PDB file of C-alpha atoms in Angstrom:
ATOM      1  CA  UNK Z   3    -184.370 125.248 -94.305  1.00 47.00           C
ATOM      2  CA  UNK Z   4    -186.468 127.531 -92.111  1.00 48.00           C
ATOM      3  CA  UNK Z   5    -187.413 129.149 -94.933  1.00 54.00           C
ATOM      4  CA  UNK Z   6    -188.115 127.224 -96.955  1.00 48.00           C
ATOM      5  CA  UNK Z   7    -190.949 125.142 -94.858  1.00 47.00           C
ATOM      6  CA  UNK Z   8    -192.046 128.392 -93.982  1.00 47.00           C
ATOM      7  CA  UNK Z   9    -192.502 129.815 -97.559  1.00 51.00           C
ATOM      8  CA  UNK Z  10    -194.053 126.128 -98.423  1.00 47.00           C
ATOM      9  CA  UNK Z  11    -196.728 126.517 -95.182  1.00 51.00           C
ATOM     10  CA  UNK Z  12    -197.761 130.192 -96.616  1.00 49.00           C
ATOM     11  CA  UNK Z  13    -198.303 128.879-100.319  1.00 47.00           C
ATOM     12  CA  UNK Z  14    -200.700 125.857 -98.771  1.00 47.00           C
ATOM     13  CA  UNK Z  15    -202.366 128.552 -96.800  1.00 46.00           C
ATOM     14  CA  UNK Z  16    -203.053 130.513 -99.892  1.00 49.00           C
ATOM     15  CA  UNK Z  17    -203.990 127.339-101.588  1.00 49.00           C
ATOM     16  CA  UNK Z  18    -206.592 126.764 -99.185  1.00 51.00           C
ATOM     17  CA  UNK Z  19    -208.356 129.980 -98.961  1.00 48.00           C
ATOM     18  CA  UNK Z  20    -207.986 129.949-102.582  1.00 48.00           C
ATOM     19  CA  UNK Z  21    -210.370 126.456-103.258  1.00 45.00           C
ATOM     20  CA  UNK Z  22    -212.758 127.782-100.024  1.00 42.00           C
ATOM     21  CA  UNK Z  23    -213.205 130.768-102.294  1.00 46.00           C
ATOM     22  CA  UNK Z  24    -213.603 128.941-105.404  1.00 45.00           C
ATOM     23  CA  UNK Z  25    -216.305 126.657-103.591  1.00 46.00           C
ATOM     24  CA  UNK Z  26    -217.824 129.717-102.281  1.00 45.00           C
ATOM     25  CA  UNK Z  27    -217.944 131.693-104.906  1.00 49.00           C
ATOM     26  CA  UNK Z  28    -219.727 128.562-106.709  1.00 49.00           C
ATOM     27  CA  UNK Z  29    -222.235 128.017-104.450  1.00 51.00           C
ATOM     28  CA  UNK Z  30    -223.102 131.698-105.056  1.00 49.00           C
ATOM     29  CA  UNK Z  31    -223.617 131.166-108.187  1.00 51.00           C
ATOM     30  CA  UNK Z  32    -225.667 127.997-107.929  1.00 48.00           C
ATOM     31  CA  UNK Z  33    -227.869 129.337-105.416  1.00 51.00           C
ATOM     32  CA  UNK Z  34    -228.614 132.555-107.878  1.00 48.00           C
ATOM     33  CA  UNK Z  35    -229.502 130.011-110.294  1.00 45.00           C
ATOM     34  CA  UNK Z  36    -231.302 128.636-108.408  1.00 47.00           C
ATOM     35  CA  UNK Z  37    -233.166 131.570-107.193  1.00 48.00           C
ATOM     36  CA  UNK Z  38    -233.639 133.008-110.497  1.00 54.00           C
ATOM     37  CA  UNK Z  39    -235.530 130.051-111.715  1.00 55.00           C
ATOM     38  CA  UNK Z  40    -238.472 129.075-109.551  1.00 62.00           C
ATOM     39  CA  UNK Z  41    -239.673 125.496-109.999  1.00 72.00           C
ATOM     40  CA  UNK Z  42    -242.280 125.060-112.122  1.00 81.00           C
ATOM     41  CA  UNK Z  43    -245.596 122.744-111.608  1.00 91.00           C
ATOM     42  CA  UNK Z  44    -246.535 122.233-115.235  1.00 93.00           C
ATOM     43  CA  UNK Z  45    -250.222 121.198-113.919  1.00 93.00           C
ATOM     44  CA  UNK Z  46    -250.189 125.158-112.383  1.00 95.00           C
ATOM     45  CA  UNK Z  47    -251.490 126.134-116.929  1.00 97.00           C
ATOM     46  CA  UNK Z  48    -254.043 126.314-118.316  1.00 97.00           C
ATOM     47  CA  UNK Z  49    -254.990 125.914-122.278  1.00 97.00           C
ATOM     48  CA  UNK Z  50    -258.339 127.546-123.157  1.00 97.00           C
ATOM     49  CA  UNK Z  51    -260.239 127.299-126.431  1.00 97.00           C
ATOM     50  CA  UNK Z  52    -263.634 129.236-127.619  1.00 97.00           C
ATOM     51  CA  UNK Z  53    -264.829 129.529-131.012  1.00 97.00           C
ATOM     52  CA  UNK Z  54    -267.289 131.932-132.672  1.00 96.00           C
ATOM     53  CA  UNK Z  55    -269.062 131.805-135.717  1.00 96.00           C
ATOM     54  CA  UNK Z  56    -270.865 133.428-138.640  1.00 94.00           C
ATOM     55  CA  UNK Z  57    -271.595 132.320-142.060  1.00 92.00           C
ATOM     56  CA  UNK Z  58    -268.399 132.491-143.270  1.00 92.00           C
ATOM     57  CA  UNK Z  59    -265.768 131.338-140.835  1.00 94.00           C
ATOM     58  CA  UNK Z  60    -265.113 130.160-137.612  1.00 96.00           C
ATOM     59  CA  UNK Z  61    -262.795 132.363-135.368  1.00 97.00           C
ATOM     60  CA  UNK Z  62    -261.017 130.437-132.657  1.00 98.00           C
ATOM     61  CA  UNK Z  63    -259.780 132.371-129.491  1.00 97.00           C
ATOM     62  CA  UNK Z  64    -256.871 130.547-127.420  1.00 98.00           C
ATOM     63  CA  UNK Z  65    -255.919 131.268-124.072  1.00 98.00           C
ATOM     64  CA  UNK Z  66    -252.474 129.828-121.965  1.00 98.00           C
ATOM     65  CA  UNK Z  67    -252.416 131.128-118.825  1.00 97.00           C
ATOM     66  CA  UNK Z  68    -249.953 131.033-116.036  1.00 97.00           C
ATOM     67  CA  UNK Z  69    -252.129 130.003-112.939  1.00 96.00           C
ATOM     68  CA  UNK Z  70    -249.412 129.530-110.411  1.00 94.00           C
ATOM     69  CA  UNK Z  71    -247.646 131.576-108.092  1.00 94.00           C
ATOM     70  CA  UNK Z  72    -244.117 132.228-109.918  1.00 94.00           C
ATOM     71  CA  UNK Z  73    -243.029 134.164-112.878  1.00 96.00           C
ATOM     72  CA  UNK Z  74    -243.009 130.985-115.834  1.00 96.00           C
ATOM     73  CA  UNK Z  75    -240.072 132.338-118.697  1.00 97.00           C
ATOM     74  CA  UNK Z  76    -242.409 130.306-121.125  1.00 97.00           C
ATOM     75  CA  UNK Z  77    -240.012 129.197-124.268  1.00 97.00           C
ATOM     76  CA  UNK Z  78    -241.001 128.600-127.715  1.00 96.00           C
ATOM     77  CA  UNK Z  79    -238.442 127.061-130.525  1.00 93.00           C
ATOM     78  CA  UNK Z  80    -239.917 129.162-133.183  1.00 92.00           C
ATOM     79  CA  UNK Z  81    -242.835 131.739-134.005  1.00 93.00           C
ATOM     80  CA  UNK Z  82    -245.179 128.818-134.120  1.00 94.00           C
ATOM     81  CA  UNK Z  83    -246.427 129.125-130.894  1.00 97.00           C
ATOM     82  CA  UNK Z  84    -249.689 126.377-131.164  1.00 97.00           C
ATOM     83  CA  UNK Z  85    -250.736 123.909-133.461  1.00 96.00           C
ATOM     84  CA  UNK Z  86    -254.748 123.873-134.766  1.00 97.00           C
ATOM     85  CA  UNK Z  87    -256.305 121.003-136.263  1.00 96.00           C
ATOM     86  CA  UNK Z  88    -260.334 120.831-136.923  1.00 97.00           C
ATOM     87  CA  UNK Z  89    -261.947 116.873-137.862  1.00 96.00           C
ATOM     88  CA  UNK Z  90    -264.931 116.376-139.341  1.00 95.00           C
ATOM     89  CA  UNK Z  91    -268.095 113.667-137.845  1.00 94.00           C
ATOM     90  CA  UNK Z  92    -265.391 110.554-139.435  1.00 92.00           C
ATOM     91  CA  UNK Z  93    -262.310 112.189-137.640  1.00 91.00           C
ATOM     92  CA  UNK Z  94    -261.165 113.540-140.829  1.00 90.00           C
ATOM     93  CA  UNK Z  95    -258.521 116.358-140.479  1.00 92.00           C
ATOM     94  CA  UNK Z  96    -260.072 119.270-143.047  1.00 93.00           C
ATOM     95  CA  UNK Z  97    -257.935 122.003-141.738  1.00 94.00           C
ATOM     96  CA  UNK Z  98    -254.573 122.595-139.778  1.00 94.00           C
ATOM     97  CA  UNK Z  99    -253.459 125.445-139.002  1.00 95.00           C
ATOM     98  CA  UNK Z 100    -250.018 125.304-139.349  1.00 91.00           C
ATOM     99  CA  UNK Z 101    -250.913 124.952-143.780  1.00 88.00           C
ATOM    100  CA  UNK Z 102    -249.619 127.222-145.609  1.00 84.00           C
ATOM    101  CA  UNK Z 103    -248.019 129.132-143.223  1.00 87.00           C
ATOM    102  CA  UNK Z 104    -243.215 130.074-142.780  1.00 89.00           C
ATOM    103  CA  UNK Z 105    -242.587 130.212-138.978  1.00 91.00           C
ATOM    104  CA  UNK Z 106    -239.237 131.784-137.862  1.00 90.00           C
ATOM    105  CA  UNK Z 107    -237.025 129.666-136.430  1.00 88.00           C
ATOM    106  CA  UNK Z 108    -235.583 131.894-133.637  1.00 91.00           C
ATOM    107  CA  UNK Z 109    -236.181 131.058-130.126  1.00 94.00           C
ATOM    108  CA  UNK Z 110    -238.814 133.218-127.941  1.00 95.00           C
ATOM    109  CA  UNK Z 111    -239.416 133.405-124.533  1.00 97.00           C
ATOM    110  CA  UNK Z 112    -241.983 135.244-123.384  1.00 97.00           C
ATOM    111  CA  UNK Z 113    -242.632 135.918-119.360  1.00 97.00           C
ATOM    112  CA  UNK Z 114    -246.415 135.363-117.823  1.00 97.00           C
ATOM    113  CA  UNK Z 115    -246.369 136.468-114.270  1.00 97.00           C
ATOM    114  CA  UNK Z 116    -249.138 134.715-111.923  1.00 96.00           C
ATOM    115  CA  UNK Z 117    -252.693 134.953-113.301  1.00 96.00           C
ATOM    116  CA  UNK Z 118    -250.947 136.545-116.785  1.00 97.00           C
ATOM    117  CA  UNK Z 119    -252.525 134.898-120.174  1.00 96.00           C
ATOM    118  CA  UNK Z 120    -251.031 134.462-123.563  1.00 97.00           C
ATOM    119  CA  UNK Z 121    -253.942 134.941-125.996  1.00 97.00           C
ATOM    120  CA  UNK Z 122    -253.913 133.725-129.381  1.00 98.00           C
ATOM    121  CA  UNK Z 123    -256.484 133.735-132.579  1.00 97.00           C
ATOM    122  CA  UNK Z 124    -256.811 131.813-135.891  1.00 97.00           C
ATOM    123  CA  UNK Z 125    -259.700 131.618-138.360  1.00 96.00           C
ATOM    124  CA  UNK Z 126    -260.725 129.205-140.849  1.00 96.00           C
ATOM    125  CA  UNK Z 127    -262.833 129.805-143.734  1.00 93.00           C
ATOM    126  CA  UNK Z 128    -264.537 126.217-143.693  1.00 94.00           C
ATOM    127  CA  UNK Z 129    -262.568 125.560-147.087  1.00 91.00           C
ATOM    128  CA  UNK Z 130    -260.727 122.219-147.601  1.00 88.00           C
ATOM    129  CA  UNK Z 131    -258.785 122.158-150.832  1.00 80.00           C
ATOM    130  CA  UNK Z 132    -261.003 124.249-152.621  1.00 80.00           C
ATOM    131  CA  UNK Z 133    -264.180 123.923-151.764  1.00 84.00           C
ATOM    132  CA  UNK Z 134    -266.380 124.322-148.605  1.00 90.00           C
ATOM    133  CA  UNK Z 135    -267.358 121.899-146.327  1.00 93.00           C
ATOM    134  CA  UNK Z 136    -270.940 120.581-145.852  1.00 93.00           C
ATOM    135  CA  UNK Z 137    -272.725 121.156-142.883  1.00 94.00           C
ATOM    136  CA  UNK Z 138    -272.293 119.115-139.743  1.00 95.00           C
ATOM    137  CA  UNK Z 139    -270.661 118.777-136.529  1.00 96.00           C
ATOM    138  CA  UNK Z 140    -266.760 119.960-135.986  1.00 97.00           C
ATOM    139  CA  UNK Z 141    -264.482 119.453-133.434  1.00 97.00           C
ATOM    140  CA  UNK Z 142    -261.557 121.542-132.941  1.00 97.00           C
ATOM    141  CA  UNK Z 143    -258.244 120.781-130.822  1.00 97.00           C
ATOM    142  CA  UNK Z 144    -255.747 123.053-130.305  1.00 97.00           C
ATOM    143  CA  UNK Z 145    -251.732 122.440-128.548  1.00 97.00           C
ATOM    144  CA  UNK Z 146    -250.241 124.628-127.327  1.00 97.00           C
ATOM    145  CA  UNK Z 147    -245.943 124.105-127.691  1.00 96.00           C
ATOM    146  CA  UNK Z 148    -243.537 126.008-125.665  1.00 96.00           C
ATOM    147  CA  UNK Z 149    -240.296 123.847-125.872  1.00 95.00           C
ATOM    148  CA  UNK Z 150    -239.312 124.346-121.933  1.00 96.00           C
ATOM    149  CA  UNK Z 151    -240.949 126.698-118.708  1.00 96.00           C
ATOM    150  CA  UNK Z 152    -238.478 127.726-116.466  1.00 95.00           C
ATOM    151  CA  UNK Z 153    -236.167 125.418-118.344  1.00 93.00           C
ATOM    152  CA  UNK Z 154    -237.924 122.645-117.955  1.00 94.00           C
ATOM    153  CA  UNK Z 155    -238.504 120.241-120.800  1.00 94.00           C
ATOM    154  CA  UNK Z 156    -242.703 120.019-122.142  1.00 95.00           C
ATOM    155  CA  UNK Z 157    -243.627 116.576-123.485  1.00 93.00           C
ATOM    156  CA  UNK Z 158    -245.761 117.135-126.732  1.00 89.00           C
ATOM    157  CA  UNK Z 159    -249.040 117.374-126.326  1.00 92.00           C
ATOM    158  CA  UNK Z 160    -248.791 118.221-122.385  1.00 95.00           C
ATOM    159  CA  UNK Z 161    -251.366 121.680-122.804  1.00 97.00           C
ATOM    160  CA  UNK Z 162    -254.372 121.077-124.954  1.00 97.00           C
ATOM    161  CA  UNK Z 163    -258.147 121.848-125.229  1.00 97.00           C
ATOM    162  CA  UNK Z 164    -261.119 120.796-127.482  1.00 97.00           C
ATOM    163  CA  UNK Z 165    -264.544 122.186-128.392  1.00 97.00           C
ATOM    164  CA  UNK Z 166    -266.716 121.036-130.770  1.00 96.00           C
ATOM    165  CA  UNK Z 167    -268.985 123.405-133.149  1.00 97.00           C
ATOM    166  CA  UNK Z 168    -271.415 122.849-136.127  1.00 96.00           C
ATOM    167  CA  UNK Z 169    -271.478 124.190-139.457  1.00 95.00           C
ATOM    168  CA  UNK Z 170    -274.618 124.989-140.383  1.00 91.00           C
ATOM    169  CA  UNK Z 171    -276.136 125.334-143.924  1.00 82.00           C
ATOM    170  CA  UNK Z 172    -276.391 128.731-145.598  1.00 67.00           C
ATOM    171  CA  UNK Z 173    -279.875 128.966-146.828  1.00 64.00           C
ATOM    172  CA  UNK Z 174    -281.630 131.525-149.448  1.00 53.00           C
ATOM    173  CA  UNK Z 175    -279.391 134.578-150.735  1.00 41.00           C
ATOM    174  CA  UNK Z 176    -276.245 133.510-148.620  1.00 46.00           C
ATOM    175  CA  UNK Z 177    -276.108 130.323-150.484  1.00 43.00           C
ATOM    176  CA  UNK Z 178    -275.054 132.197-153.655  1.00 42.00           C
ATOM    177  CA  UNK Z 179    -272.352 133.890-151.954  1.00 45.00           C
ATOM    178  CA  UNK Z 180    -271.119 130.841-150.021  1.00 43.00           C
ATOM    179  CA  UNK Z 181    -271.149 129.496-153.565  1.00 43.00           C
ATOM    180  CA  UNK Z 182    -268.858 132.251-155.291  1.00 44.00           C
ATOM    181  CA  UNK Z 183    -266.352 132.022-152.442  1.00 57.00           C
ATOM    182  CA  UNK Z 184    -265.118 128.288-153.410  1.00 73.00           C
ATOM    183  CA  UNK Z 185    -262.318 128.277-155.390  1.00 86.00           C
ATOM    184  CA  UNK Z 186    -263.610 128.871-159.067  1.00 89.00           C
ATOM    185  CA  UNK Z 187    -259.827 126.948-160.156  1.00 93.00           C
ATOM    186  CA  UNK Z 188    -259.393 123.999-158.480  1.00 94.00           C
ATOM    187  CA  UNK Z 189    -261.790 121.317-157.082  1.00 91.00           C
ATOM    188  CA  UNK Z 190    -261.971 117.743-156.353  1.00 90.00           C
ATOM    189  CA  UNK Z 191    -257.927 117.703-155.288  1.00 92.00           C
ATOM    190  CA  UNK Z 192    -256.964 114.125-153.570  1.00 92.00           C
ATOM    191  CA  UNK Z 193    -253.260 113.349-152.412  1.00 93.00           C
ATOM    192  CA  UNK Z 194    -251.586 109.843-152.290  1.00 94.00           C
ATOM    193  CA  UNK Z 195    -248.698 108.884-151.258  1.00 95.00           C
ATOM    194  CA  UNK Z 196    -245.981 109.356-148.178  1.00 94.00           C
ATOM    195  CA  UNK Z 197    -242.216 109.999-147.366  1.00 94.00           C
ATOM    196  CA  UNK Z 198    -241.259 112.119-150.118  1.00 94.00           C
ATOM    197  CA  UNK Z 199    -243.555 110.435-153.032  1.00 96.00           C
ATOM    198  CA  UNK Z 200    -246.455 111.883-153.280  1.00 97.00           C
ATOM    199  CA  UNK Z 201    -249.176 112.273-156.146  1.00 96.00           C
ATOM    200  CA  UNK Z 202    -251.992 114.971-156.153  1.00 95.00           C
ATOM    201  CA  UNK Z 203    -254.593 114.624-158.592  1.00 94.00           C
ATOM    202  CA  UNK Z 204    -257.567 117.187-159.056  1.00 93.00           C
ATOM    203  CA  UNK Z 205    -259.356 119.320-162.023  1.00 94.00           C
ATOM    204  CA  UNK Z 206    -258.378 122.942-162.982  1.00 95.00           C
ATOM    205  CA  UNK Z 207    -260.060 125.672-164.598  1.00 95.00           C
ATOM    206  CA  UNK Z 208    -257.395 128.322-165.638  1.00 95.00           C
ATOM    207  CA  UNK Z 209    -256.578 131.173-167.722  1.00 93.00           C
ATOM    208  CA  UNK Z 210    -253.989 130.079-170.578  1.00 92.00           C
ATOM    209  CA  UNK Z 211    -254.403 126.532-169.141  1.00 93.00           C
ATOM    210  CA  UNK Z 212    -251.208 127.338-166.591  1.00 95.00           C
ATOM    211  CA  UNK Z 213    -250.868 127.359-163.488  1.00 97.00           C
ATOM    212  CA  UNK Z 214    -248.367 126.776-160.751  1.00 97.00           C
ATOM    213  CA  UNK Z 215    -247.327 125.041-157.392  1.00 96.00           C
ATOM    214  CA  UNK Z 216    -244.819 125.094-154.755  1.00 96.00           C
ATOM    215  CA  UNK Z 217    -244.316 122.985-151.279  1.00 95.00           C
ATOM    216  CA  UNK Z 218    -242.716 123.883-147.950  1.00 93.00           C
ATOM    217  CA  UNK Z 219    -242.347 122.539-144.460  1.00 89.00           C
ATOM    218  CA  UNK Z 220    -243.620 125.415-142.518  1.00 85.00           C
ATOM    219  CA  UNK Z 221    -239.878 127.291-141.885  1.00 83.00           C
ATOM    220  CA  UNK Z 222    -238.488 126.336-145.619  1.00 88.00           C
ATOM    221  CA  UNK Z 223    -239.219 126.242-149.504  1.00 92.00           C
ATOM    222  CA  UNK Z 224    -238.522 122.656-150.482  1.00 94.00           C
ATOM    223  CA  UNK Z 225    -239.903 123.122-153.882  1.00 95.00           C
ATOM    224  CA  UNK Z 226    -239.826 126.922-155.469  1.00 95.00           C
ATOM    225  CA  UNK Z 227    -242.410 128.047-157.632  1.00 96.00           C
ATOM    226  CA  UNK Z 228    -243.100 125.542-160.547  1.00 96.00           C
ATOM    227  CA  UNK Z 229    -245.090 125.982-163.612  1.00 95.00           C
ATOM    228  CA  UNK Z 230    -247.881 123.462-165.124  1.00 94.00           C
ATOM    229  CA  UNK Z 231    -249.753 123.366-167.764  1.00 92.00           C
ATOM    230  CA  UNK Z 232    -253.320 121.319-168.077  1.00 90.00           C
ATOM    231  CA  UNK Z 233    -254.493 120.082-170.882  1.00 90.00           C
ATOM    232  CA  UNK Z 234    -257.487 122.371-171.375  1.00 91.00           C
ATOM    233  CA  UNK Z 235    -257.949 126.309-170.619  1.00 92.00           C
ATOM    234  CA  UNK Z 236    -260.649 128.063-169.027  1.00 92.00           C
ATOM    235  CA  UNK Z 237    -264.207 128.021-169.059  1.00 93.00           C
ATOM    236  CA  UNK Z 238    -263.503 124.423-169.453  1.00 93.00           C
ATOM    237  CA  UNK Z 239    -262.183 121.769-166.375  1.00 94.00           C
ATOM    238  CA  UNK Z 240    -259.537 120.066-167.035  1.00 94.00           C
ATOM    239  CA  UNK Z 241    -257.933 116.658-164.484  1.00 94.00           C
ATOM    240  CA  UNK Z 242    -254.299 117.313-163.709  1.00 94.00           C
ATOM    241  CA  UNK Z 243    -251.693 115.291-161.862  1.00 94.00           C
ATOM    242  CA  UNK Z 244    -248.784 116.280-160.160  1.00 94.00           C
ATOM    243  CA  UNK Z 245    -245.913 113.855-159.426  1.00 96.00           C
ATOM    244  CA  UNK Z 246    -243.814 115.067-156.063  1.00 96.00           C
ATOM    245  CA  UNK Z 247    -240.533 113.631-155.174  1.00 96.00           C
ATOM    246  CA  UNK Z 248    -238.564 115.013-152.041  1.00 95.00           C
ATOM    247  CA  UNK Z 249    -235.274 113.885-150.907  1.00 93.00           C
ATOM    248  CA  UNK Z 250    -234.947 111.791-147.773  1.00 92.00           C
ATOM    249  CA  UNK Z 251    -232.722 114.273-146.050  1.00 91.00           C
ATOM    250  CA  UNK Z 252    -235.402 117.039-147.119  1.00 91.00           C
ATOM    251  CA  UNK Z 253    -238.002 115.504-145.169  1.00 91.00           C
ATOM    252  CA  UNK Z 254    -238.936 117.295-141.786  1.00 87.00           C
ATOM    253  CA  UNK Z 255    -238.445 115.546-138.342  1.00 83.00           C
ATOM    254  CA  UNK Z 256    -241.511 117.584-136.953  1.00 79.00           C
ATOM    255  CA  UNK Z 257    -243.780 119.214-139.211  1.00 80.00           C
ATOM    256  CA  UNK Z 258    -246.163 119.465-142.155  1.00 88.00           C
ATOM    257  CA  UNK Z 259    -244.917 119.284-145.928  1.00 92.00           C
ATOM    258  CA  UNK Z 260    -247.788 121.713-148.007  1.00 92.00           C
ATOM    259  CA  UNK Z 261    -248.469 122.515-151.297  1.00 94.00           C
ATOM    260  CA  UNK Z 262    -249.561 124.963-152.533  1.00 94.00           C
ATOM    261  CA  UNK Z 263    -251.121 125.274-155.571  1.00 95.00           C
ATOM    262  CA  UNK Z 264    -252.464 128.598-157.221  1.00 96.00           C
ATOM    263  CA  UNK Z 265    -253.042 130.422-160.443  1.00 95.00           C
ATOM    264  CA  UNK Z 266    -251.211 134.346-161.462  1.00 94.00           C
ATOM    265  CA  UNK Z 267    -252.898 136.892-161.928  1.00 92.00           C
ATOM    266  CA  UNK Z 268    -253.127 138.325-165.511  1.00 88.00           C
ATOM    267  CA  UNK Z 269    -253.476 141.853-164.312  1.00 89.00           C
ATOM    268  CA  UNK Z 270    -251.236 142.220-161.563  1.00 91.00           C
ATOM    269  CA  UNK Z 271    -249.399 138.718-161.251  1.00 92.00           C
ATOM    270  CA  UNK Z 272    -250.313 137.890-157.936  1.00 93.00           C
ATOM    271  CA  UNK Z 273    -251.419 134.756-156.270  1.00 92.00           C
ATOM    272  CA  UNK Z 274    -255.029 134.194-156.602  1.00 92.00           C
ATOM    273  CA  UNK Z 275    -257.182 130.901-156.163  1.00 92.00           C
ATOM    274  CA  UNK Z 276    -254.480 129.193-154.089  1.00 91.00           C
ATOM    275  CA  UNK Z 277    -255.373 125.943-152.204  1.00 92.00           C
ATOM    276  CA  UNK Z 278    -253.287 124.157-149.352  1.00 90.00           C
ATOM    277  CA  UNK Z 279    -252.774 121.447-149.864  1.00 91.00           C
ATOM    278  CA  UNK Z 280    -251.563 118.633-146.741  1.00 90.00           C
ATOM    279  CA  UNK Z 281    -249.059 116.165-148.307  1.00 93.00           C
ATOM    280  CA  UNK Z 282    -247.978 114.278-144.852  1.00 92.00           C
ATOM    281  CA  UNK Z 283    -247.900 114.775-141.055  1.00 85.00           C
ATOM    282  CA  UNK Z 284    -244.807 114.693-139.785  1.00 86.00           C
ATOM    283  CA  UNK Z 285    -244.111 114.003-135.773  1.00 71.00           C
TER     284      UNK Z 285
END
């Protein structure tokens, strides 16, 4: 009987040192957490835009920077790492810069130690679906949109910055050459339409009276390359319409749904005279 309550008091002994190690042990390991992940003051960055310009574009220089006084693990849910968008004088959006353009959809995290600035560029080439804009005054507003800092959830549209710029007119000889770089295939496109149905109208001028489209969310193809014929070849214009239909469960939760439409080349077959084309704004 001796024992037994004496092999019974050494078990509860063991017991004990065995949960004050546990507890230890995790305390450790929360303070390490902890230690390895400063707190963040999201009002400690700052988003920066500039913009230059010539004739021919406008190039837009973005700055994030880490103005506090801890490391920020800064956390991105794919390569798209800001989001552009220019409006004309009637707050008209005539470019974004996510158009056009396949993100990856990998994480990143990239580190900016105190007083350490992620810098960023984009141009635009003052075309909106085909042709150029006229001249006037711009303004452009840029977001930046890291999904966490120091794990720590960012609201949408927490870091942005605006500037506004004019586009001038190009007078005498550059006039000709702003002329010859609008698209000499499409012009006059319009879109109508939303959630999946969409119609784009516009005129075409193109070899063999074919040419094609596709349309993509930014990270996927939703429509491969399709083939369409107008009812008139080149040197002549001819109206097209293009009926769209995308499946419900196709339809981004974030994001912009593009088209693209473009002609071959006869030569070489590669894309030439391709216009972006917005369909809808997803957010």
């Amino acid at each position: 009987m001796k024992q037994f309550i004496l092999s019974l008091g050494i078990i509860l002994v063991m017991a004990g040192c065995g949960t004050v190690d546990q507890n230890a042990n995790g305390d450790s390991d929360e303070n390490s957490k902890e230690a390895t992940t400063p707190s963040i003051d999201l009002a400690d960055f700052e988003t920066t835009l500039n913009v230059e310009q010539t004739d021919e574009k406008a190039t837009f220089s973005i700055s994030f920077s880490n103005e506090g006084e801890e490391d920020a693990d800064v956390m991105f849910s794919s390569g798209q790492k800001f989001e552009l968008v220019v409006e004309n004088e009637n707050k008209e959006e005539v470019y974004r810069y996510s158009i056009g353009k396949m993100f990856t959809m990998a994480l990143e995290t990239i580190r900016l130690a105190p007083g350490e600035k992620l810098e960023l560029t984009d141009e635009w080439d003052y075309m909106v679906n085909g042709e150029k804009v006229p001249p006037g005054e711009y303004k452009a507003t840029v977001t930046m949109i890291p999904k966490e800092i120091n794990e720590k959830t960012v609201d949408a549209n927490t870091f942005q910055a605006e500037t506004t710029f004019t586009v001038e007119k190009v007078e005498g000889a550059n006039t000709s050459q702003a002329e010859e770089k609008e698209n000499t295939a499409f012009r006059n496109i319009n879109v109508t339409g939303e959630n999946g149905e969409y119609t784009i109208t516009g005129e075409a001028r193109v070899f063999e009276a074919t040419f094609f489209y596709s349309v993509e969310d930014g990270h996927e193809v939703i429509i491969p390359e399709t083939v369409v014929h107008a009812n008139e070849g080149a040197p002549s214009w001819s109206h097209f319409e293009l009926k769209i239909s995308i499946p419900k469960n196709k339809l981004p939760k974030n994001g912009t749904i593009t088209a693209q439409i473009y002609e071959r080349s006869a030569n070489d077959d590669s894309v030439v005279n391709q216009v972006h084309v917005s369909l809808q704004q997803f957010q």
